Coordinates of C-alpha atoms in Angstrom, one line a residue:
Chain Z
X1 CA 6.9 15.8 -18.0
X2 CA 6.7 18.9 -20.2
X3 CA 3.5 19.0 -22.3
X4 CA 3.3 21.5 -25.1
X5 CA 0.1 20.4 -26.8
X6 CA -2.9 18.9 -24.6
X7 CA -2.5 16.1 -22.6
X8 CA -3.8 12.4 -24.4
X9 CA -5.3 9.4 -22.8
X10 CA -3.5 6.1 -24.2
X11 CA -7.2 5.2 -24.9
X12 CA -8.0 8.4 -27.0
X13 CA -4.6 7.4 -29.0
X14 CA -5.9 3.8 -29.7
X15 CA -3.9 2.6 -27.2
X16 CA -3.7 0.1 -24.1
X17 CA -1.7 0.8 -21.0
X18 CA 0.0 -1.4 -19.4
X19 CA -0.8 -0.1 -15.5
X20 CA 2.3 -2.3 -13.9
X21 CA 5.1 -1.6 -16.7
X22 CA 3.6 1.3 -18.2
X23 CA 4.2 0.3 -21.6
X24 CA 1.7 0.7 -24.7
X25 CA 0.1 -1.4 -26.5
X26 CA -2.1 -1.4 -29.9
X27 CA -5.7 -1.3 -28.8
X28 CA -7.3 -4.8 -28.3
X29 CA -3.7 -6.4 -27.2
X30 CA -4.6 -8.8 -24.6
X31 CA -1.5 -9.2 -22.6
X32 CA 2.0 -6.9 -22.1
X33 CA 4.6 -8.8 -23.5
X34 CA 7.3 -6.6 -21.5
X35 CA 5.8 -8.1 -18.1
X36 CA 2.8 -10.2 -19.1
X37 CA -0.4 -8.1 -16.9
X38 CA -3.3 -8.8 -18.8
X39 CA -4.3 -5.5 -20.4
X40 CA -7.6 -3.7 -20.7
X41 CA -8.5 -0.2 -21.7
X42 CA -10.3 0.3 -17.6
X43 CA -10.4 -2.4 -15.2
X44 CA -13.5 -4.8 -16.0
X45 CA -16.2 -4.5 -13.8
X46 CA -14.1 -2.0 -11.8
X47 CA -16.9 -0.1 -9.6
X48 CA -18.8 -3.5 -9.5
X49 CA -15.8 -5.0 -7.6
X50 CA -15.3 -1.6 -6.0
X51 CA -19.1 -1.8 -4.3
X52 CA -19.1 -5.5 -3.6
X53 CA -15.5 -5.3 -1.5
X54 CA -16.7 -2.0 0.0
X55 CA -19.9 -3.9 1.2
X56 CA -18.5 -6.5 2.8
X57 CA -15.9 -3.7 4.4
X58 CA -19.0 -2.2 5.7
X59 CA -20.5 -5.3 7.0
X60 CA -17.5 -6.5 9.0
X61 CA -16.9 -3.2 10.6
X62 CA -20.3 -3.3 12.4
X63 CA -19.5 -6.7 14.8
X64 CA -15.7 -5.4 14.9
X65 CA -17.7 -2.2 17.1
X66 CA -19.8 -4.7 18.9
X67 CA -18.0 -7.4 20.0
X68 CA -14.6 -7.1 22.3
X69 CA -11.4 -6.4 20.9
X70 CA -9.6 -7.5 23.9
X71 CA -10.5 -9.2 27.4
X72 CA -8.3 -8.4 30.0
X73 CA -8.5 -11.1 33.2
X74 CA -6.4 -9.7 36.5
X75 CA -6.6 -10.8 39.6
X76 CA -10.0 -9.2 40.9
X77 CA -11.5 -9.1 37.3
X78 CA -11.9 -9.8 33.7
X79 CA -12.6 -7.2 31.4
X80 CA -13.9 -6.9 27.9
X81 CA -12.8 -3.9 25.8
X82 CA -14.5 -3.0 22.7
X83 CA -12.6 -0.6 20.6
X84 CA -14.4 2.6 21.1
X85 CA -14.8 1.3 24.8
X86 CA -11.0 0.9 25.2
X87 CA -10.3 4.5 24.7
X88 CA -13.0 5.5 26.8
X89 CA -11.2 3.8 29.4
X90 CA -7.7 5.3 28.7
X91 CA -9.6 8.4 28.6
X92 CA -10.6 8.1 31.6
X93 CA -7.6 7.1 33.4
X94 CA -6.3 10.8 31.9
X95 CA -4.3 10.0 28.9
X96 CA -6.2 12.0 26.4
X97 CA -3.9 12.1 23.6
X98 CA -3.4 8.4 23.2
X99 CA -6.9 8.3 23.4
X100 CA -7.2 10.9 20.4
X101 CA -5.0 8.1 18.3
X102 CA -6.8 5.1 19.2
X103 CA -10.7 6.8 18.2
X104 CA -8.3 8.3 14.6
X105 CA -6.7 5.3 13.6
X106 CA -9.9 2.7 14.6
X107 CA -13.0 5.0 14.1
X108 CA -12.7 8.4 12.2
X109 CA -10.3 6.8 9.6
X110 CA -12.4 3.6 8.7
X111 CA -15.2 6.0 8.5
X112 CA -13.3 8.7 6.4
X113 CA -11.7 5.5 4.0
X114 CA -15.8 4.1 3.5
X115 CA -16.8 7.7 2.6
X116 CA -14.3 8.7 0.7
X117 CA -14.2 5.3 -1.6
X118 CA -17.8 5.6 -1.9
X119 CA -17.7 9.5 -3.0
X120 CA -14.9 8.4 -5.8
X121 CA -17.2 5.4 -7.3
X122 CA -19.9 7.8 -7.5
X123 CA -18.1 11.0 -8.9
X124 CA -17.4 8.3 -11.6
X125 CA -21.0 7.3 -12.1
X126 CA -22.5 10.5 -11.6
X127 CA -19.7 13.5 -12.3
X128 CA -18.8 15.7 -9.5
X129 CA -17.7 19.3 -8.9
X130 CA -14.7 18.7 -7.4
X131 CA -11.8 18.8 -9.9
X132 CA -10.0 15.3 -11.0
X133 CA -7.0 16.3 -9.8
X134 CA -8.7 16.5 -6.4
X135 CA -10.0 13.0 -6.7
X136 CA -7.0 11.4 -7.7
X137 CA -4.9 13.3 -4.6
X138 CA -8.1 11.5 -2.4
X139 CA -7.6 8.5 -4.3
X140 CA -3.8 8.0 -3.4
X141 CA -4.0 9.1 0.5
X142 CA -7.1 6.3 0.6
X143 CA -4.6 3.7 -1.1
X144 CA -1.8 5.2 1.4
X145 CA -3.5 4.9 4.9
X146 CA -5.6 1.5 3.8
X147 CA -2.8 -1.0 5.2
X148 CA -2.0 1.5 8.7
X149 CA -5.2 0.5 9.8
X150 CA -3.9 -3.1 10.5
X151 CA -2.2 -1.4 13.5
X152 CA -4.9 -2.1 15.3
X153 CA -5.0 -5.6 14.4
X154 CA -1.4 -5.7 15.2
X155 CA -1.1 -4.2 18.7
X156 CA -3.6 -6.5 20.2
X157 CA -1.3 -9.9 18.6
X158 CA 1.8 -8.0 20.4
X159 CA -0.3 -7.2 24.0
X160 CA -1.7 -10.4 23.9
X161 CA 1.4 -12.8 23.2
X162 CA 3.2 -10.0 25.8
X163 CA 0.5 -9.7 28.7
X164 CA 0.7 -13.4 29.9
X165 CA 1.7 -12.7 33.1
X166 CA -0.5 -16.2 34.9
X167 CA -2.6 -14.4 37.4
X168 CA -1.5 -11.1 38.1
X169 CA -2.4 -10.0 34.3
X170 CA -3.4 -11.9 30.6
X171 CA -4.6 -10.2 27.9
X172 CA -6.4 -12.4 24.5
X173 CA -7.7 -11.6 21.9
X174 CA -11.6 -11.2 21.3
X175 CA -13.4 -11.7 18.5
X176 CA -13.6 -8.5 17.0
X177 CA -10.5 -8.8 16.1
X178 CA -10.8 -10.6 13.3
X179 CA -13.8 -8.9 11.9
X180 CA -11.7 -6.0 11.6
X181 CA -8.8 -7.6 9.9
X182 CA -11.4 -8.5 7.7
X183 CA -12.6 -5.3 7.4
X184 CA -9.6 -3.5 6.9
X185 CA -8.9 -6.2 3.9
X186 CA -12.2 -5.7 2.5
X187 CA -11.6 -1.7 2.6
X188 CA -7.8 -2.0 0.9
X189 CA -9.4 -4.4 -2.3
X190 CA -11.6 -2.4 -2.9
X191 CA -9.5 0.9 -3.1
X192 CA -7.2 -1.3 -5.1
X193 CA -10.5 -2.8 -7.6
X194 CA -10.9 0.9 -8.1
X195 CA -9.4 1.8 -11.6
X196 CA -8.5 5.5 -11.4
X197 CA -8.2 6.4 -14.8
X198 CA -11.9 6.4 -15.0
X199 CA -11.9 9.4 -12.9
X200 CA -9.6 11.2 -15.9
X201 CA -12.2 9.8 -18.8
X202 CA -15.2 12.8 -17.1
X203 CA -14.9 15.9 -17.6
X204 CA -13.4 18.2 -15.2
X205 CA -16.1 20.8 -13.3
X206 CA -15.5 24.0 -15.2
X207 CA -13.5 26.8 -12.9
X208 CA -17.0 28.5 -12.7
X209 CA -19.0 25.6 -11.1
X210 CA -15.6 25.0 -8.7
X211 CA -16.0 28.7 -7.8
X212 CA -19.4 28.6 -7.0
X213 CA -19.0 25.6 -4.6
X214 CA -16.0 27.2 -2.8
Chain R
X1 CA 12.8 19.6 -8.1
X2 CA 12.7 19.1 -11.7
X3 CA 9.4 18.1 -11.9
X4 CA 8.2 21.6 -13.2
X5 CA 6.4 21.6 -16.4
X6 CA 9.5 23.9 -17.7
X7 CA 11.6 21.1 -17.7
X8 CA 11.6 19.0 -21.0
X9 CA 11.8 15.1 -19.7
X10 CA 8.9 14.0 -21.9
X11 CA 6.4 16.0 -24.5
X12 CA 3.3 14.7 -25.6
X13 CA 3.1 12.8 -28.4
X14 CA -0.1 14.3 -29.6
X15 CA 1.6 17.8 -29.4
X16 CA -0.1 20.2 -32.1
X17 CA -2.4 17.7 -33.8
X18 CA -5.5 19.1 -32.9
X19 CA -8.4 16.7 -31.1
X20 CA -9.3 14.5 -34.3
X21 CA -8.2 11.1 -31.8
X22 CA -8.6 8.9 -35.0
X23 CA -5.8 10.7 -36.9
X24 CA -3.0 11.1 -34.2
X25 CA -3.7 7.0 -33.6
X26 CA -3.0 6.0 -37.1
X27 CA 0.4 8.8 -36.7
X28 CA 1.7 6.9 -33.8
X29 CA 0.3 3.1 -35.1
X30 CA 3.3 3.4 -37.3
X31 CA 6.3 4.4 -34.5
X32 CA 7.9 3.0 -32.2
X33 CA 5.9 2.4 -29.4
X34 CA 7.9 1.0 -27.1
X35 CA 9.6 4.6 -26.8
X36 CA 6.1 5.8 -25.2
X37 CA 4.8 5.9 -21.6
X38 CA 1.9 6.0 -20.1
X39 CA 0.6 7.0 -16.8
X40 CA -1.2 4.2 -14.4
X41 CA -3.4 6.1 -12.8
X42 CA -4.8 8.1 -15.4
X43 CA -3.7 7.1 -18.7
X44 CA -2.1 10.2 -20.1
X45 CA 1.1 9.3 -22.8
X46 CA 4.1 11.0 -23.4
X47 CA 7.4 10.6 -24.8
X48 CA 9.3 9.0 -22.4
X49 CA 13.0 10.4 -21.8
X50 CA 15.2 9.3 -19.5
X51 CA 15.7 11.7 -16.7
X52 CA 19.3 12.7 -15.5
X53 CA 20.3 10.5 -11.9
X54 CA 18.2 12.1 -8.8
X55 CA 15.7 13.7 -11.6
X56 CA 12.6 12.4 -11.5
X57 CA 9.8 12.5 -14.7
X58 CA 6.2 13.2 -13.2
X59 CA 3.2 12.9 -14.8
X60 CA 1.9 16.2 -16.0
X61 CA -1.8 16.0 -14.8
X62 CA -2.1 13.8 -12.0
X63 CA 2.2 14.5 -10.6
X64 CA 2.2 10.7 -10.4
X65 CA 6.1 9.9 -10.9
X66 CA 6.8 8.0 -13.6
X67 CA 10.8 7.7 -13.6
X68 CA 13.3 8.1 -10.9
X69 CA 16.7 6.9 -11.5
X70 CA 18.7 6.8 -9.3
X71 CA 22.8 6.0 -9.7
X72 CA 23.8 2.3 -8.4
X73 CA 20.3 1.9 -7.1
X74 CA 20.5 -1.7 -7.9
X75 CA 23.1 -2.5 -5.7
X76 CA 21.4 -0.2 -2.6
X77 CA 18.1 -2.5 -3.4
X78 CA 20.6 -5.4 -3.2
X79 CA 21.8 -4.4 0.3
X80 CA 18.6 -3.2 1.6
X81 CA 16.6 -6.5 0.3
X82 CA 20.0 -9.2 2.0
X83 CA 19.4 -6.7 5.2
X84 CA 15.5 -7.1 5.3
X85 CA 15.5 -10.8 5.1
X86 CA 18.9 -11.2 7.8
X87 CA 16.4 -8.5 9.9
X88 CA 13.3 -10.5 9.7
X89 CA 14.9 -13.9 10.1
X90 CA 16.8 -12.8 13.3
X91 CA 13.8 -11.0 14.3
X92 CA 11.4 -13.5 14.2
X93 CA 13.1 -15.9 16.4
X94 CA 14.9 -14.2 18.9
X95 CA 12.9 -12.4 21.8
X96 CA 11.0 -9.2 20.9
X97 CA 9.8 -8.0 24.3
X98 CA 10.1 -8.9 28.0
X99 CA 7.2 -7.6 30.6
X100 CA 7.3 -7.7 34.3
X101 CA 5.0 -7.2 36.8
X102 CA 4.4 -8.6 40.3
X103 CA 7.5 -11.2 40.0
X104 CA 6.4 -12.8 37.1
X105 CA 7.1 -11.8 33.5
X106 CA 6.9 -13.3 30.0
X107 CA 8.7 -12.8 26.6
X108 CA 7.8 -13.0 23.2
X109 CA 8.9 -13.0 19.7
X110 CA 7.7 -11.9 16.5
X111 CA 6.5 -15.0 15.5
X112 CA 4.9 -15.5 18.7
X113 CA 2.7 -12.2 18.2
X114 CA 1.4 -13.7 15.0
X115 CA 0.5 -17.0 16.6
X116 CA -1.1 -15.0 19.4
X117 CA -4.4 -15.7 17.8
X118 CA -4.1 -18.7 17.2
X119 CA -4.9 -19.5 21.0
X120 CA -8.6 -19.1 19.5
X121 CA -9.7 -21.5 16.9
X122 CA -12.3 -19.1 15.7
X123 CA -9.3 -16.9 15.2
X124 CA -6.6 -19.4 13.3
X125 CA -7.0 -18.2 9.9
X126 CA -6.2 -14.5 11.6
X127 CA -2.9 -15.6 13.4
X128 CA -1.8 -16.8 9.8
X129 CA -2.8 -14.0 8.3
X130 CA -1.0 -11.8 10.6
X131 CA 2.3 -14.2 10.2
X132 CA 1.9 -13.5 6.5
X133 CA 1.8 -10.1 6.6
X134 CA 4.7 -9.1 9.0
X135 CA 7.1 -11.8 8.2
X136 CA 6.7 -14.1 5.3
X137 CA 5.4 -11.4 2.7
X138 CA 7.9 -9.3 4.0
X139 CA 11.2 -12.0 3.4
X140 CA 9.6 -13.5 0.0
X141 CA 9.3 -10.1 -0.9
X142 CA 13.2 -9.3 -0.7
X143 CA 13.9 -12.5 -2.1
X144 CA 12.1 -11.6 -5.2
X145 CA 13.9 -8.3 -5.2
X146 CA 17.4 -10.4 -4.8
X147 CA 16.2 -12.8 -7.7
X148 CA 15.2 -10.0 -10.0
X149 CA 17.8 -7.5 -10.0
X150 CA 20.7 -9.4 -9.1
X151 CA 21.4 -10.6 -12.5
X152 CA 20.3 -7.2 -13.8
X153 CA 23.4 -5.2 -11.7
X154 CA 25.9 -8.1 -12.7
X155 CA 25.2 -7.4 -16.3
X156 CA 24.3 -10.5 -17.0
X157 CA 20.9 -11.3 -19.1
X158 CA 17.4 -11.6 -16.6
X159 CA 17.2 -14.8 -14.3
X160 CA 14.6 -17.2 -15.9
X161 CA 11.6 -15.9 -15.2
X162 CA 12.0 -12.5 -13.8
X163 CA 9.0 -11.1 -15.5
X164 CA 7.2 -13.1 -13.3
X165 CA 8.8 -12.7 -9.8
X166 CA 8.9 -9.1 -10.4
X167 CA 5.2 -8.7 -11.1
X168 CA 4.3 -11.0 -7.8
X169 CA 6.9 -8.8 -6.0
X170 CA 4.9 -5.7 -7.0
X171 CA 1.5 -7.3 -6.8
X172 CA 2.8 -8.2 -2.9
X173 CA 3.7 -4.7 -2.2
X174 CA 0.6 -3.5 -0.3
X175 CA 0.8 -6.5 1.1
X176 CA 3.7 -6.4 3.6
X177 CA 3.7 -4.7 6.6
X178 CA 6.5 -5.3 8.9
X179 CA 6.8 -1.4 8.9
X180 CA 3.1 -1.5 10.1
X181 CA 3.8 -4.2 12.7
X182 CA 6.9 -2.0 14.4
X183 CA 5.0 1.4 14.6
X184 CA 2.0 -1.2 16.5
X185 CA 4.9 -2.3 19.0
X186 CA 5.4 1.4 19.5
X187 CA 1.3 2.0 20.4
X188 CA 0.9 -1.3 22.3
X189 CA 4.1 -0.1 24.3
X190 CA 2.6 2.9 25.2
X191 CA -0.7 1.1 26.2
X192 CA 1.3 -1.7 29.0
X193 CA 3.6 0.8 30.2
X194 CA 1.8 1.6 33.5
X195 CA 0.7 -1.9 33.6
X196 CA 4.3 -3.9 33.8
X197 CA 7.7 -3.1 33.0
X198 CA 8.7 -3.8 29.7
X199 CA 12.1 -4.4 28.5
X200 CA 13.0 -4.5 24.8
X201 CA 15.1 -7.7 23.2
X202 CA 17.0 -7.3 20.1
X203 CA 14.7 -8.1 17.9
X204 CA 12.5 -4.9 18.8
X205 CA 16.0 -2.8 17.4
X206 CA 16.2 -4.9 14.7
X207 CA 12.1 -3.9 13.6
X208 CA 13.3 -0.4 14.9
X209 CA 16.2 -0.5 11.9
X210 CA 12.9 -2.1 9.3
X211 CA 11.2 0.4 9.3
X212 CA 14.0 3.0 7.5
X213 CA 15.5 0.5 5.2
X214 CA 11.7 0.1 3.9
X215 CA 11.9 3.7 3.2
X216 CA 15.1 3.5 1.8
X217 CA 13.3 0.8 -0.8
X218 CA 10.3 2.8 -1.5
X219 CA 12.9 5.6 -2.1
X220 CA 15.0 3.5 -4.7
X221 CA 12.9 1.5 -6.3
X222 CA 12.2 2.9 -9.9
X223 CA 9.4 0.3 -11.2
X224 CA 10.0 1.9 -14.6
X225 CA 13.8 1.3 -14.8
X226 CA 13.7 -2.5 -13.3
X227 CA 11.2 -3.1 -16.1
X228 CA 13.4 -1.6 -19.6
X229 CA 16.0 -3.9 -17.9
X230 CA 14.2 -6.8 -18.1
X231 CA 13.3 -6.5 -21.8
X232 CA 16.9 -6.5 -23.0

């Protein structure tokens, strides 16, 4: 898109964006008659819905750490693995790297999504220094990696319909399992509740503040 | 590629008018504004012009692309969205995986991961969860796709109510994760392989092959382009 003047928001024109079509509207048009979304200038009650999905997120991830993720029986035992636990275990056995990717995908980047939604709802309420286009790029990897973290979910329904090999080895599922489907739902709503043209309608930090913090 | 700024696509309709919002809104009330475009995530409008085939027209503050054309994408989508549903339908009902270890050994399909849960009651709304999201979102999905576009490649006028099934095709999107599912057969591989020998059925190939044609369907799916069709 070539701009030769400065670049306006569909609100500033008196406008209403459509944000599945992208067509405009005259402000005040309730729905897009090209492919009927209901239109509003921002998402209603965006970071409302953003905090309330982002809770329950929260809340689901601490029992999907505490209780097992999988219970292995053999022969000679029956073991419960918590997530964290699990790849201490593979750890231990030697295989470091896959051990790296479990702790990534189930620990650092649940962590990272909570944080990082969090920091975007309150840049909105309270400005930031980082630049918009900065948030938006944070915005779009969060609404990128929310559905990989079903992996997890995933790999224990495969081991578990797999590993049912009578005594020698069965794998089920344990109940953390579904707290962190849960979890990971919770965390993808409420990136999606989040309505990112409220990060345009701020002002960007001025180069001078940006320097300062870098 | 051609997304630099040098390259005129789009201008902005505002060009030159100075910041007095009021006056440029009554200058556009009056044109056409189904010629205008504006960007989802962060509301900025332009002029839209098509873009030549393979050219792409990216929103200048935020890069998010608004229009990629692509030539005879419909028919690709076609294919790719026929190929999906034949994938996931084999897929789901033919074996996935075989395990062996100390004479015995157990196989399992798709489907059968999904209802892997469901051994749990606690756990029976999470094995139909999990069904949803690797196989049924997946196929109603491509149907959608089929239903939508079909009419729009044979030039004839939109099937009734393609507004509709387009909009709960996109609203599905983050939605389906067979994609998702085949890279987790990959880590749970790698997690039984020193515990039992595992052999791989068709149906883990046929996932394999998922994966890219998704890619192929992120690739050629220009949201903007479906949606002028559907309003002639």
């Amino acid at each position: 898109m070539d701009v030769s003047g400065e670049v306006k928001s569909a609100r500033d024109m008196g406008l209403v964006a459509c944000t599945r079509c992208t067509r405009v509207w005259p402000a005040g048009t309730r729905s897009c008659a090209r492919c009927g979304q209901r239109l509003h200038p921002r998402a209603p009650l965006s970071l409302q819905r953003v905090w309330a999905w982002w809770s329950l997120g929260l809340i689901a991830y601490v029992p999907a750490n505490i209780y097992p993720m999988l219970e292995t029986r053999t022969l000679v035992s029956t073991q419960d693995n918590t997530i964290v636990g699990g790849a201490v275990e593979i750890a231990r056995h030697g295989s470091w790297g896959i051990a790296a990717v479990i702790l990534t995908a189930s620990v650092l980047i649940p962590i990272g999504k909570f944080l990082a939604v969090a920091g975007l709802a309150l840049s909105v309420a309270h400005g930031s220094r980082v630049s918009r286009a900065r948030r938006q790029q944070l915005y779009e990897v969060v609404e990128y990696i929310g559905r990989w973290s079903m992996i997890d979910v995933f790999v224990v329904a495969i081991l578990s319909a797999l590993v049912q090999l009578g005594a020698v080895v069965s794998i089920s599922p344990g109940p953390a399992s579904l707290f962190f489907a849960v979890s990971v739902i919770a965390t993808m709503l409420s990136a999606q509740s989040f309505d990112s043209r409220l990060l345009w309608d701020g002002p960007d930090p001025s180069p001078a503040s940006r320097s300062r913090l870098a | 590629m051609t997304d630099t700024p040098s390259d005129p696509r789009a201008s902005a309709p505002g060009a030159g008018s100075g910041p007095a919002s009021g006056r440029v809104a009554n200058r556009v009330a009056g044109r056409d504004l189904a010629s205008l475009i504006a960007c989802p995530h962060c509301d900025a409008v332009y002029r839209a012009v098509q873009p030549a085939p393979r050219a792409r027209a990216v929103c200048a503050r935020c890069h998010k692309v608004l229009i990629a054309p692509h030539r005879q994408a419909g028919q690709r989508l076609i294919a790719v969205a026929l190929a999906v549903v034949v994938l996931i339908g084999a897929a789901t009902l033919t074996p996935f995986l075989r395990v062996e270890a100390g004479g015995m050994s157990n196989a399992t399909s798709v489907l059968g991961a999904a209802l892997a849960f469901s051994a749990r009651p606690m756990l029976m709304a999470l094995a139909l969860a999990v069904a949803a999201l690797i196989v049924f979102v997946p196929v109603l999905r491509a149907l959608l796709i089929l239903y939508v576009l079909t009419p729009i490649v044979l030039d004839r006028p939109p099937a009734r109510h393609a507004r509709a099934a387009f909009r709960l095709s996109e609203a599905l999107r983050p939605w389906s994760m067979a994609e998702v599912f085949a890279i987790g057969c990959a880590v749970a591989l790698v997690k039984i392989s020193d515990l039992a020998q595992v052999e791989f059925g068709p149906a883990f190939w046929m996932f394999s092959a998922l994966v890219i044609l998704i890619v192929v369907q992120d690739t050629f799916m220009c949201r903007y382009s479906v949606w002028t069709s559907l309003e002639k």
